[in-house]
PDB file of C-alpha atoms in Angstrom:
ATOM      1  CA  UNK A 179       0.138   0.304   0.292  1.00 77.00           C
ATOM      2  CA  UNK A 180       1.104   3.087  -0.741  1.00 81.00           C
ATOM      3  CA  UNK A 181       0.953   5.577   2.502  1.00 92.00           C
ATOM      4  CA  UNK A 182       0.436   9.054   1.105  1.00 94.00           C
ATOM      5  CA  UNK A 183       0.963  11.903   3.579  1.00 96.00           C
ATOM      6  CA  UNK A 184      -2.104  12.180   6.187  1.00 98.00           C
ATOM      7  CA  UNK A 185      -4.118  15.215   6.225  1.00 98.00           C
ATOM      8  CA  UNK A 186      -6.098  16.369   8.970  1.00 98.00           C
ATOM      9  CA  UNK A 187      -9.805  18.415   8.880  1.00 98.00           C
ATOM     10  CA  UNK A 188     -10.771  20.485  11.871  1.00 98.00           C
ATOM     11  CA  UNK A 189     -14.172  20.131  11.731  1.00 97.00           C
ATOM     12  CA  UNK A 190     -15.036  23.957  13.614  1.00 97.00           C
ATOM     13  CA  UNK A 191     -18.957  22.976  12.179  1.00 95.00           C
ATOM     14  CA  UNK A 192     -21.633  25.205  14.428  1.00 93.00           C
ATOM     15  CA  UNK A 193     -18.837  25.175  17.125  1.00 93.00           C
ATOM     16  CA  UNK A 194     -18.626  28.899  16.637  1.00 95.00           C
ATOM     17  CA  UNK A 195     -21.847  29.808  18.600  1.00 93.00           C
ATOM     18  CA  UNK A 196     -22.939  31.986  16.038  1.00 94.00           C
ATOM     19  CA  UNK A 197     -19.830  33.897  17.064  1.00 96.00           C
ATOM     20  CA  UNK A 198     -17.577  35.169  13.869  1.00 98.00           C
ATOM     21  CA  UNK A 199     -14.930  36.005  16.331  1.00 97.00           C
ATOM     22  CA  UNK A 200     -14.969  32.941  17.769  1.00 96.00           C
ATOM     23  CA  UNK A 201     -14.963  31.157  14.451  1.00 97.00           C
ATOM     24  CA  UNK A 202     -11.551  33.251  13.557  1.00 98.00           C
ATOM     25  CA  UNK A 203     -10.297  31.732  16.689  1.00 98.00           C
ATOM     26  CA  UNK A 204     -10.981  28.712  16.287  1.00 98.00           C
ATOM     27  CA  UNK A 205      -9.612  28.600  12.899  1.00 98.00           C
ATOM     28  CA  UNK A 206      -6.137  30.346  14.397  1.00 98.00           C
ATOM     29  CA  UNK A 207      -6.191  27.141  16.493  1.00 98.00           C
ATOM     30  CA  UNK A 208      -6.461  24.769  13.685  1.00 98.00           C
ATOM     31  CA  UNK A 209      -3.434  26.462  11.839  1.00 98.00           C
ATOM     32  CA  UNK A 210      -1.463  26.277  15.054  1.00 98.00           C
ATOM     33  CA  UNK A 211      -2.379  22.395  15.870  1.00 98.00           C
ATOM     34  CA  UNK A 212      -1.208  21.470  12.464  1.00 98.00           C
ATOM     35  CA  UNK A 213      -4.781  20.692  10.677  1.00 98.00           C
ATOM     36  CA  UNK A 214      -4.636  21.235   6.944  1.00 98.00           C
ATOM     37  CA  UNK A 215      -8.141  22.098   6.564  1.00 98.00           C
ATOM     38  CA  UNK A 216     -10.533  24.480   8.840  1.00 98.00           C
ATOM     39  CA  UNK A 217     -14.290  22.974   7.909  1.00 98.00           C
ATOM     40  CA  UNK A 218     -17.793  24.973   8.226  1.00 98.00           C
ATOM     41  CA  UNK A 219     -21.008  24.006   7.778  1.00 97.00           C
ATOM     42  CA  UNK A 220     -23.727  25.939   5.778  1.00 98.00           C
ATOM     43  CA  UNK A 221     -27.700  25.064   5.705  1.00 97.00           C
ATOM     44  CA  UNK A 222     -30.401  26.954   3.981  1.00 96.00           C
ATOM     45  CA  UNK A 223     -32.606  25.884   7.156  1.00 94.00           C
ATOM     46  CA  UNK A 224     -36.317  26.445   5.576  1.00 93.00           C
ATOM     47  CA  UNK A 225     -35.073  24.315   2.824  1.00 94.00           C
ATOM     48  CA  UNK A 226     -33.966  21.484   4.637  1.00 91.00           C
ATOM     49  CA  UNK A 227     -36.149  21.152   7.220  1.00 92.00           C
ATOM     50  CA  UNK A 228     -40.278  20.950   7.240  1.00 92.00           C
ATOM     51  CA  UNK A 229     -42.420  23.560   8.772  1.00 93.00           C
ATOM     52  CA  UNK A 230     -43.263  21.398  11.439  1.00 94.00           C
ATOM     53  CA  UNK A 231     -39.276  20.413  12.547  1.00 92.00           C
ATOM     54  CA  UNK A 232     -38.794  24.378  11.826  1.00 94.00           C
ATOM     55  CA  UNK A 233     -41.005  25.251  14.321  1.00 93.00           C
ATOM     56  CA  UNK A 234     -40.603  22.075  16.526  1.00 93.00           C
ATOM     57  CA  UNK A 235     -38.744  22.868  20.567  1.00 90.00           C
ATOM     58  CA  UNK A 236     -34.830  21.665  20.204  1.00 88.00           C
ATOM     59  CA  UNK A 237     -34.611  17.886  21.403  1.00 85.00           C
ATOM     60  CA  UNK A 238     -32.179  18.990  24.240  1.00 84.00           C
ATOM     61  CA  UNK A 239     -33.647  22.778  25.365  1.00 83.00           C
ATOM     62  CA  UNK A 240     -29.871  23.012  27.211  1.00 85.00           C
ATOM     63  CA  UNK A 241     -28.073  23.397  24.314  1.00 84.00           C
ATOM     64  CA  UNK A 242     -30.422  25.240  22.025  1.00 88.00           C
ATOM     65  CA  UNK A 243     -29.809  28.781  20.961  1.00 91.00           C
ATOM     66  CA  UNK A 244     -33.306  29.304  20.122  1.00 88.00           C
ATOM     67  CA  UNK A 245     -36.835  28.748  21.519  1.00 89.00           C
ATOM     68  CA  UNK A 246     -37.853  26.571  18.608  1.00 93.00           C
ATOM     69  CA  UNK A 247     -35.265  24.063  16.154  1.00 90.00           C
ATOM     70  CA  UNK A 248     -35.536  26.655  13.259  1.00 92.00           C
ATOM     71  CA  UNK A 249     -34.328  29.115  15.851  1.00 92.00           C
ATOM     72  CA  UNK A 250     -31.573  27.434  16.696  1.00 92.00           C
ATOM     73  CA  UNK A 251     -30.332  26.698  13.395  1.00 92.00           C
ATOM     74  CA  UNK A 252     -30.766  30.318  12.464  1.00 94.00           C
ATOM     75  CA  UNK A 253     -28.456  31.735  14.802  1.00 91.00           C
ATOM     76  CA  UNK A 254     -25.745  29.127  13.857  1.00 93.00           C
ATOM     77  CA  UNK A 255     -26.104  29.884  10.595  1.00 95.00           C
ATOM     78  CA  UNK A 256     -23.604  31.956   8.823  1.00 97.00           C
ATOM     79  CA  UNK A 257     -24.104  33.695   5.758  1.00 97.00           C
ATOM     80  CA  UNK A 258     -22.273  33.402   2.013  1.00 97.00           C
ATOM     81  CA  UNK A 259     -20.691  36.619   2.720  1.00 98.00           C
ATOM     82  CA  UNK A 260     -19.608  35.469   6.338  1.00 98.00           C
ATOM     83  CA  UNK A 261     -18.297  32.370   4.478  1.00 98.00           C
ATOM     84  CA  UNK A 262     -16.488  34.378   2.074  1.00 98.00           C
ATOM     85  CA  UNK A 263     -14.832  35.901   5.302  1.00 98.00           C
ATOM     86  CA  UNK A 264     -14.147  33.114   6.697  1.00 98.00           C
ATOM     87  CA  UNK A 265     -12.105  31.471   3.434  1.00 98.00           C
ATOM     88  CA  UNK A 266     -10.228  34.831   3.456  1.00 98.00           C
ATOM     89  CA  UNK A 267      -9.438  34.806   6.371  1.00 98.00           C
ATOM     90  CA  UNK A 268      -7.791  30.950   6.418  1.00 98.00           C
ATOM     91  CA  UNK A 269      -6.242  32.063   2.957  1.00 98.00           C
ATOM     92  CA  UNK A 270      -4.317  35.026   5.395  1.00 98.00           C
ATOM     93  CA  UNK A 271      -3.317  32.639   7.324  1.00 98.00           C
ATOM     94  CA  UNK A 272      -2.523  29.969   5.501  1.00 98.00           C
ATOM     95  CA  UNK A 273      -5.079  26.760   5.988  1.00 98.00           C
ATOM     96  CA  UNK A 274      -7.719  25.457   3.871  1.00 98.00           C
ATOM     97  CA  UNK A 275     -11.062  26.479   3.885  1.00 98.00           C
ATOM     98  CA  UNK A 276     -14.127  24.607   3.853  1.00 98.00           C
ATOM     99  CA  UNK A 277     -17.615  23.669   4.410  1.00 98.00           C
ATOM    100  CA  UNK A 278     -20.183  21.151   4.794  1.00 98.00           C
ATOM    101  CA  UNK A 279     -23.235  21.761   2.344  1.00 98.00           C
ATOM    102  CA  UNK A 280     -26.445  20.191   3.342  1.00 97.00           C
ATOM    103  CA  UNK A 281     -28.817  21.614   0.610  1.00 97.00           C
ATOM    104  CA  UNK A 282     -29.143  22.951  -2.929  1.00 98.00           C
ATOM    105  CA  UNK A 283     -29.166  26.564  -2.147  1.00 97.00           C
ATOM    106  CA  UNK A 284     -26.201  26.085   0.309  1.00 98.00           C
ATOM    107  CA  UNK A 285     -24.275  24.020  -2.706  1.00 98.00           C
ATOM    108  CA  UNK A 286     -24.576  26.680  -5.322  1.00 98.00           C
ATOM    109  CA  UNK A 287     -23.585  29.380  -2.913  1.00 98.00           C
ATOM    110  CA  UNK A 288     -20.272  27.485  -1.550  1.00 98.00           C
ATOM    111  CA  UNK A 289     -19.311  26.146  -4.830  1.00 98.00           C
ATOM    112  CA  UNK A 290     -19.788  30.457  -6.024  1.00 98.00           C
ATOM    113  CA  UNK A 291     -17.306  30.743  -3.516  1.00 97.00           C
ATOM    114  CA  UNK A 292     -15.039  28.102  -4.983  1.00 97.00           C
ATOM    115  CA  UNK A 293     -13.129  26.349  -2.139  1.00 98.00           C
ATOM    116  CA  UNK A 294     -10.576  23.004  -2.768  1.00 98.00           C
ATOM    117  CA  UNK A 295     -13.268  21.532  -1.233  1.00 98.00           C
ATOM    118  CA  UNK A 296     -16.531  20.959  -0.277  1.00 98.00           C
ATOM    119  CA  UNK A 297     -17.713  17.975   2.205  1.00 98.00           C
ATOM    120  CA  UNK A 298     -21.437  16.343   1.654  1.00 98.00           C
ATOM    121  CA  UNK A 299     -22.174  14.721   5.109  1.00 97.00           C
ATOM    122  CA  UNK A 300     -23.741  11.406   6.120  1.00 97.00           C
ATOM    123  CA  UNK A 301     -27.189  12.916   6.099  1.00 96.00           C
ATOM    124  CA  UNK A 302     -27.495  14.666   3.059  1.00 97.00           C
ATOM    125  CA  UNK A 303     -25.131  11.814   0.741  1.00 98.00           C
ATOM    126  CA  UNK A 304     -28.682  10.634  -0.970  1.00 97.00           C
ATOM    127  CA  UNK A 305     -29.962  14.493  -1.967  1.00 97.00           C
ATOM    128  CA  UNK A 306     -28.743  13.685  -5.785  1.00 98.00           C
ATOM    129  CA  UNK A 307     -29.915  16.812  -6.783  1.00 98.00           C
ATOM    130  CA  UNK A 308     -27.772  18.564  -4.586  1.00 98.00           C
ATOM    131  CA  UNK A 309     -24.545  16.575  -5.084  1.00 98.00           C
ATOM    132  CA  UNK A 310     -25.051  17.070  -9.035  1.00 98.00           C
ATOM    133  CA  UNK A 311     -23.977  20.685  -8.569  1.00 98.00           C
ATOM    134  CA  UNK A 312     -20.918  19.572  -6.695  1.00 98.00           C
ATOM    135  CA  UNK A 313     -20.149  17.196  -9.424  1.00 98.00           C
ATOM    136  CA  UNK A 314     -21.352  19.369 -12.718  1.00 98.00           C
ATOM    137  CA  UNK A 315     -20.848  22.808 -11.263  1.00 98.00           C
ATOM    138  CA  UNK A 316     -17.791  22.612  -9.628  1.00 98.00           C
ATOM    139  CA  UNK A 317     -14.153  21.736 -10.303  1.00 97.00           C
ATOM    140  CA  UNK A 318     -12.579  21.546  -6.800  1.00 98.00           C
ATOM    141  CA  UNK A 319     -12.632  17.851  -4.810  1.00 98.00           C
ATOM    142  CA  UNK A 320     -16.027  16.296  -3.188  1.00 98.00           C
ATOM    143  CA  UNK A 321     -15.731  14.475   0.383  1.00 98.00           C
ATOM    144  CA  UNK A 322     -18.608  12.405   1.184  1.00 98.00           C
ATOM    145  CA  UNK A 323     -19.200  10.953   4.503  1.00 98.00           C
ATOM    146  CA  UNK A 324     -20.774   7.155   4.540  1.00 98.00           C
ATOM    147  CA  UNK A 325     -22.295   6.826   7.948  1.00 97.00           C
ATOM    148  CA  UNK A 326     -26.214   5.389   8.350  1.00 97.00           C
ATOM    149  CA  UNK A 327     -25.235   4.114   4.571  1.00 98.00           C
ATOM    150  CA  UNK A 328     -26.065   0.442   3.330  1.00 98.00           C
ATOM    151  CA  UNK A 329     -23.216  -0.826   1.043  1.00 97.00           C
ATOM    152  CA  UNK A 330     -25.101  -0.401  -2.425  1.00 98.00           C
ATOM    153  CA  UNK A 331     -25.921   3.307  -1.514  1.00 98.00           C
ATOM    154  CA  UNK A 332     -22.677   3.712  -1.323  1.00 98.00           C
ATOM    155  CA  UNK A 333     -21.749   2.216  -4.669  1.00 98.00           C
ATOM    156  CA  UNK A 334     -24.382   4.410  -6.120  1.00 98.00           C
ATOM    157  CA  UNK A 335     -22.405   7.224  -5.202  1.00 98.00           C
ATOM    158  CA  UNK A 336     -19.622   6.239  -6.703  1.00 98.00           C
ATOM    159  CA  UNK A 337     -21.420   5.255 -10.399  1.00 98.00           C
ATOM    160  CA  UNK A 338     -22.962   9.203  -9.572  1.00 98.00           C
ATOM    161  CA  UNK A 339     -19.433  10.822  -9.803  1.00 98.00           C
ATOM    162  CA  UNK A 340     -18.144   8.006 -12.753  1.00 98.00           C
ATOM    163  CA  UNK A 341     -20.823   9.264 -14.799  1.00 98.00           C
ATOM    164  CA  UNK A 342     -19.016  12.247 -15.581  1.00 97.00           C
ATOM    165  CA  UNK A 343     -15.507  11.262 -14.938  1.00 97.00           C
ATOM    166  CA  UNK A 344     -15.737  12.693 -11.402  1.00 97.00           C
ATOM    167  CA  UNK A 345     -15.072  10.036  -9.367  1.00 98.00           C
ATOM    168  CA  UNK A 346     -11.283   8.981  -9.628  1.00 98.00           C
ATOM    169  CA  UNK A 347     -10.101  12.474 -10.191  1.00 97.00           C
ATOM    170  CA  UNK A 348     -12.049  14.607  -7.551  1.00 98.00           C
ATOM    171  CA  UNK A 349     -14.159  11.862  -4.997  1.00 98.00           C
ATOM    172  CA  UNK A 350     -13.152  11.152  -1.399  1.00 98.00           C
ATOM    173  CA  UNK A 351     -14.998   8.261   0.605  1.00 98.00           C
ATOM    174  CA  UNK A 352     -15.383   8.748   4.511  1.00 98.00           C
ATOM    175  CA  UNK A 353     -15.827   5.782   6.699  1.00 98.00           C
ATOM    176  CA  UNK A 354     -18.120   7.013   9.198  1.00 98.00           C
ATOM    177  CA  UNK A 355     -20.309   6.008  12.149  1.00 97.00           C
ATOM    178  CA  UNK A 356     -23.001   8.747  12.737  1.00 95.00           C
ATOM    179  CA  UNK A 357     -23.346   8.987  16.329  1.00 90.00           C
ATOM    180  CA  UNK A 358     -22.555  11.783  18.855  1.00 86.00           C
ATOM    181  CA  UNK A 359     -19.999  10.361  20.608  1.00 90.00           C
ATOM    182  CA  UNK A 360     -19.493   6.858  19.053  1.00 94.00           C
ATOM    183  CA  UNK A 361     -18.005   4.135  21.229  1.00 95.00           C
ATOM    184  CA  UNK A 362     -15.154   2.145  20.031  1.00 96.00           C
ATOM    185  CA  UNK A 363     -17.230  -1.181  19.159  1.00 97.00           C
ATOM    186  CA  UNK A 364     -18.890   0.750  16.894  1.00 97.00           C
ATOM    187  CA  UNK A 365     -16.243   2.570  15.090  1.00 97.00           C
ATOM    188  CA  UNK A 366     -15.727  -0.340  12.784  1.00 97.00           C
ATOM    189  CA  UNK A 367     -12.318   0.915  11.848  1.00 98.00           C
ATOM    190  CA  UNK A 368     -12.138  -2.363   8.702  1.00 98.00           C
ATOM    191  CA  UNK A 369     -14.823  -0.651   6.645  1.00 98.00           C
ATOM    192  CA  UNK A 370     -12.356   1.450   5.515  1.00 98.00           C
ATOM    193  CA  UNK A 371     -10.318  -1.596   4.145  1.00 98.00           C
ATOM    194  CA  UNK A 372     -13.806  -2.996   2.532  1.00 98.00           C
ATOM    195  CA  UNK A 373     -13.609   0.668   1.069  1.00 98.00           C
ATOM    196  CA  UNK A 374     -10.204   0.286  -0.224  1.00 98.00           C
ATOM    197  CA  UNK A 375     -10.603  -2.608  -1.511  1.00 97.00           C
ATOM    198  CA  UNK A 376     -13.874  -2.057  -3.102  1.00 97.00           C
ATOM    199  CA  UNK A 377     -13.397   1.087  -4.303  1.00 98.00           C
ATOM    200  CA  UNK A 378      -9.923   2.067  -3.748  1.00 96.00           C
ATOM    201  CA  UNK A 379      -9.189   2.302  -7.649  1.00 97.00           C
ATOM    202  CA  UNK A 380     -12.026   4.324  -8.301  1.00 98.00           C
ATOM    203  CA  UNK A 381     -12.136   7.199  -6.304  1.00 98.00           C
ATOM    204  CA  UNK A 382      -9.698   9.419  -5.753  1.00 98.00           C
ATOM    205  CA  UNK A 383      -8.553   8.905  -1.822  1.00 98.00           C
ATOM    206  CA  UNK A 384     -10.262   7.460   1.152  1.00 98.00           C
ATOM    207  CA  UNK A 385     -10.982   9.158   4.535  1.00 98.00           C
ATOM    208  CA  UNK A 386     -12.225   8.324   7.961  1.00 98.00           C
ATOM    209  CA  UNK A 387     -14.380  10.970   9.655  1.00 98.00           C
ATOM    210  CA  UNK A 388     -14.378   9.972  13.663  1.00 96.00           C
ATOM    211  CA  UNK A 389     -16.774  11.360  16.187  1.00 94.00           C
ATOM    212  CA  UNK A 390     -15.022   8.621  18.842  1.00 94.00           C
ATOM    213  CA  UNK A 391     -13.358   9.740  21.831  1.00 92.00           C
ATOM    214  CA  UNK A 392      -9.880  10.362  21.581  1.00 94.00           C
ATOM    215  CA  UNK A 393      -6.876  10.021  19.339  1.00 97.00           C
ATOM    216  CA  UNK A 394      -5.431   6.059  19.394  1.00 95.00           C
ATOM    217  CA  UNK A 395      -7.744   4.816  16.670  1.00 97.00           C
ATOM    218  CA  UNK A 396      -6.936   7.594  14.375  1.00 98.00           C
ATOM    219  CA  UNK A 397      -3.421   6.016  13.604  1.00 98.00           C
ATOM    220  CA  UNK A 398      -4.921   3.159  13.121  1.00 98.00           C
ATOM    221  CA  UNK A 399      -7.331   4.296  10.269  1.00 98.00           C
ATOM    222  CA  UNK A 400      -4.454   5.802   8.873  1.00 98.00           C
ATOM    223  CA  UNK A 401      -2.550   2.654   8.463  1.00 98.00           C
ATOM    224  CA  UNK A 402      -5.689   1.107   6.789  1.00 98.00           C
ATOM    225  CA  UNK A 403      -5.739   3.163   4.124  1.00 97.00           C
ATOM    226  CA  UNK A 404      -7.592   6.421   5.362  1.00 98.00           C
ATOM    227  CA  UNK A 405      -5.218   9.335   3.928  1.00 98.00           C
ATOM    228  CA  UNK A 406      -7.799  12.171   5.141  1.00 98.00           C
ATOM    229  CA  UNK A 407      -8.901  12.368   8.971  1.00 98.00           C
ATOM    230  CA  UNK A 408     -12.119  14.698   9.565  1.00 98.00           C
ATOM    231  CA  UNK A 409     -12.358  15.529  13.699  1.00 97.00           C
ATOM    232  CA  UNK A 410     -14.436  17.676  15.862  1.00 96.00           C
ATOM    233  CA  UNK A 411     -12.695  20.634  17.142  1.00 96.00           C
ATOM    234  CA  UNK A 412     -13.710  23.124  19.936  1.00 96.00           C
ATOM    235  CA  UNK A 413     -12.065  25.639  21.957  1.00 93.00           C
ATOM    236  CA  UNK A 414     -13.638  23.710  25.431  1.00 87.00           C
ATOM    237  CA  UNK A 415     -15.734  20.686  25.488  1.00 86.00           C
ATOM    238  CA  UNK A 416     -17.727  22.232  28.232  1.00 84.00           C
ATOM    239  CA  UNK A 417     -19.079  24.974  25.876  1.00 84.00           C
ATOM    240  CA  UNK A 418     -23.012  25.103  25.062  1.00 79.00           C
ATOM    241  CA  UNK A 419     -24.017  23.162  22.261  1.00 78.00           C
ATOM    242  CA  UNK A 420     -24.525  19.819  20.443  1.00 78.00           C
ATOM    243  CA  UNK A 421     -21.311  18.657  18.937  1.00 83.00           C
ATOM    244  CA  UNK A 422     -18.552  20.174  21.823  1.00 83.00           C
ATOM    245  CA  UNK A 423     -18.549  17.079  23.628  1.00 79.00           C
ATOM    246  CA  UNK A 424     -17.673  14.711  20.899  1.00 83.00           C
ATOM    247  CA  UNK A 425     -14.891  17.094  19.991  1.00 93.00           C
ATOM    248  CA  UNK A 426     -11.222  17.524  20.243  1.00 96.00           C
ATOM    249  CA  UNK A 427      -9.618  20.500  22.072  1.00 96.00           C
ATOM    250  CA  UNK A 428      -6.229  21.967  21.140  1.00 97.00           C
ATOM    251  CA  UNK A 429      -4.071  20.026  23.309  1.00 97.00           C
ATOM    252  CA  UNK A 430      -5.703  16.771  21.045  1.00 97.00           C
ATOM    253  CA  UNK A 431      -6.052  17.898  17.538  1.00 98.00           C
ATOM    254  CA  UNK A 432      -2.089  19.055  18.225  1.00 98.00           C
ATOM    255  CA  UNK A 433      -1.207  15.556  19.385  1.00 98.00           C
ATOM    256  CA  UNK A 434      -3.296  13.973  16.703  1.00 98.00           C
ATOM    257  CA  UNK A 435      -1.338  15.977  13.953  1.00 98.00           C
ATOM    258  CA  UNK A 436       1.711  15.143  15.459  1.00 98.00           C
ATOM    259  CA  UNK A 437       1.137  11.616  15.790  1.00 98.00           C
ATOM    260  CA  UNK A 438       0.182  11.412  12.244  1.00 98.00           C
ATOM    261  CA  UNK A 439       2.742  12.807  11.160  1.00 97.00           C
ATOM    262  CA  UNK A 440       5.081  10.031  12.631  1.00 98.00           C
ATOM    263  CA  UNK A 441       3.128   7.427  11.596  1.00 97.00           C
ATOM    264  CA  UNK A 442       3.644   8.941   8.099  1.00 97.00           C
ATOM    265  CA  UNK A 443       7.384   8.827   8.883  1.00 96.00           C
ATOM    266  CA  UNK A 444       7.401   5.566  10.372  1.00 96.00           C
ATOM    267  CA  UNK A 445       5.660   3.183   7.698  1.00 96.00           C
ATOM    268  CA  UNK A 446       8.444   2.364   5.745  1.00 94.00           C
ATOM    269  CA  UNK A 447      10.347  -0.532   4.753  1.00 94.00           C
ATOM    270  CA  UNK A 448      14.182  -1.449   5.819  1.00 94.00           C
ATOM    271  CA  UNK A 449      16.229   0.837   2.826  1.00 94.00           C
ATOM    272  CA  UNK A 450      19.315  -1.771   3.524  1.00 96.00           C
ATOM    273  CA  UNK A 451      19.349  -4.961   5.850  1.00 95.00           C
ATOM    274  CA  UNK A 452      21.197  -3.027   8.875  1.00 95.00           C
ATOM    275  CA  UNK A 453      20.308   0.757   8.915  1.00 96.00           C
ATOM    276  CA  UNK A 454      23.225   3.534   9.794  1.00 94.00           C
ATOM    277  CA  UNK A 455      21.504   4.141  12.957  1.00 94.00           C
ATOM    278  CA  UNK A 456      21.989   0.583  13.842  1.00 93.00           C
ATOM    279  CA  UNK A 457      25.502  -0.095  12.812  1.00 94.00           C
ATOM    280  CA  UNK A 458      27.355   1.388  15.401  1.00 92.00           C
ATOM    281  CA  UNK A 459      25.338  -0.385  17.747  1.00 93.00           C
ATOM    282  CA  UNK A 460      25.630  -3.891  16.125  1.00 92.00           C
ATOM    283  CA  UNK A 461      29.588  -2.991  15.993  1.00 90.00           C
ATOM    284  CA  UNK A 462      29.081  -2.652  19.703  1.00 91.00           C
ATOM    285  CA  UNK A 463      26.428  -4.990  20.911  1.00 91.00           C
ATOM    286  CA  UNK A 464      26.203  -7.702  18.366  1.00 88.00           C
ATOM    287  CA  UNK A 465      26.878 -11.131  19.513  1.00 84.00           C
ATOM    288  CA  UNK A 466      30.147 -12.685  17.805  1.00 84.00           C
ATOM    289  CA  UNK A 467      31.053 -16.203  17.982  1.00 79.00           C
ATOM    290  CA  UNK A 468      34.149 -17.695  19.252  1.00 70.00           C
TER     291      UNK A 468
END
């Protein structure tokens, strides 16, 4: 297996709590930690939600930023212009900007900003009207998570991008389990091997989007073939909101980036039977027969 340099996506999502200054601080901290991409989310809530869903109370009022679920989502939503501002800030400090899109309007708006990559969350990977925009009206990479998705549905996604020849050049498919947080027994890392074996030669790359606790198993995900690793990121896991508890803080993200880099450097064969670093020890310590 060829091990490409691992790339880390810091999934800020809505952990900015609707505040531009916090969003930019989280970009700064993502860059400081060594992440390659700072990623957000874009929704057009009245398009995405039914009227009943929009006007219903938040299922967990303690995490809500509004009297209804719709008001909560609107509070956390940035406009297209604000996303443009975030992209320009990322460009300024030297980290890639991206976002997940959840609906047709959001997809068109973010395509207009033209980031290097756009993400499709697991919840929307069967929204082919939206994905057609990403396939046909955009030239960057399309990253698709496969949480709560059946195998024949994954195959359908790949075939959809293959219709225009975009899969091999632009599609990155992520193993993912949709839960917050996910216990280790439900992460199912060996599904990465299945994606590599079944689709590795048909898509650009394979990724891993983790919602588990800690960073140990991300190294295993990389060694199994996931060259992209995405983790939720926050400054403080105790902040108000749904995703903070399943997010990494600065120290965790920093260690994740460090350890993935070390793992990448370590995944080689010996260049010679006895390495130069070993030669001194061989001459000093190796048992010599009489």
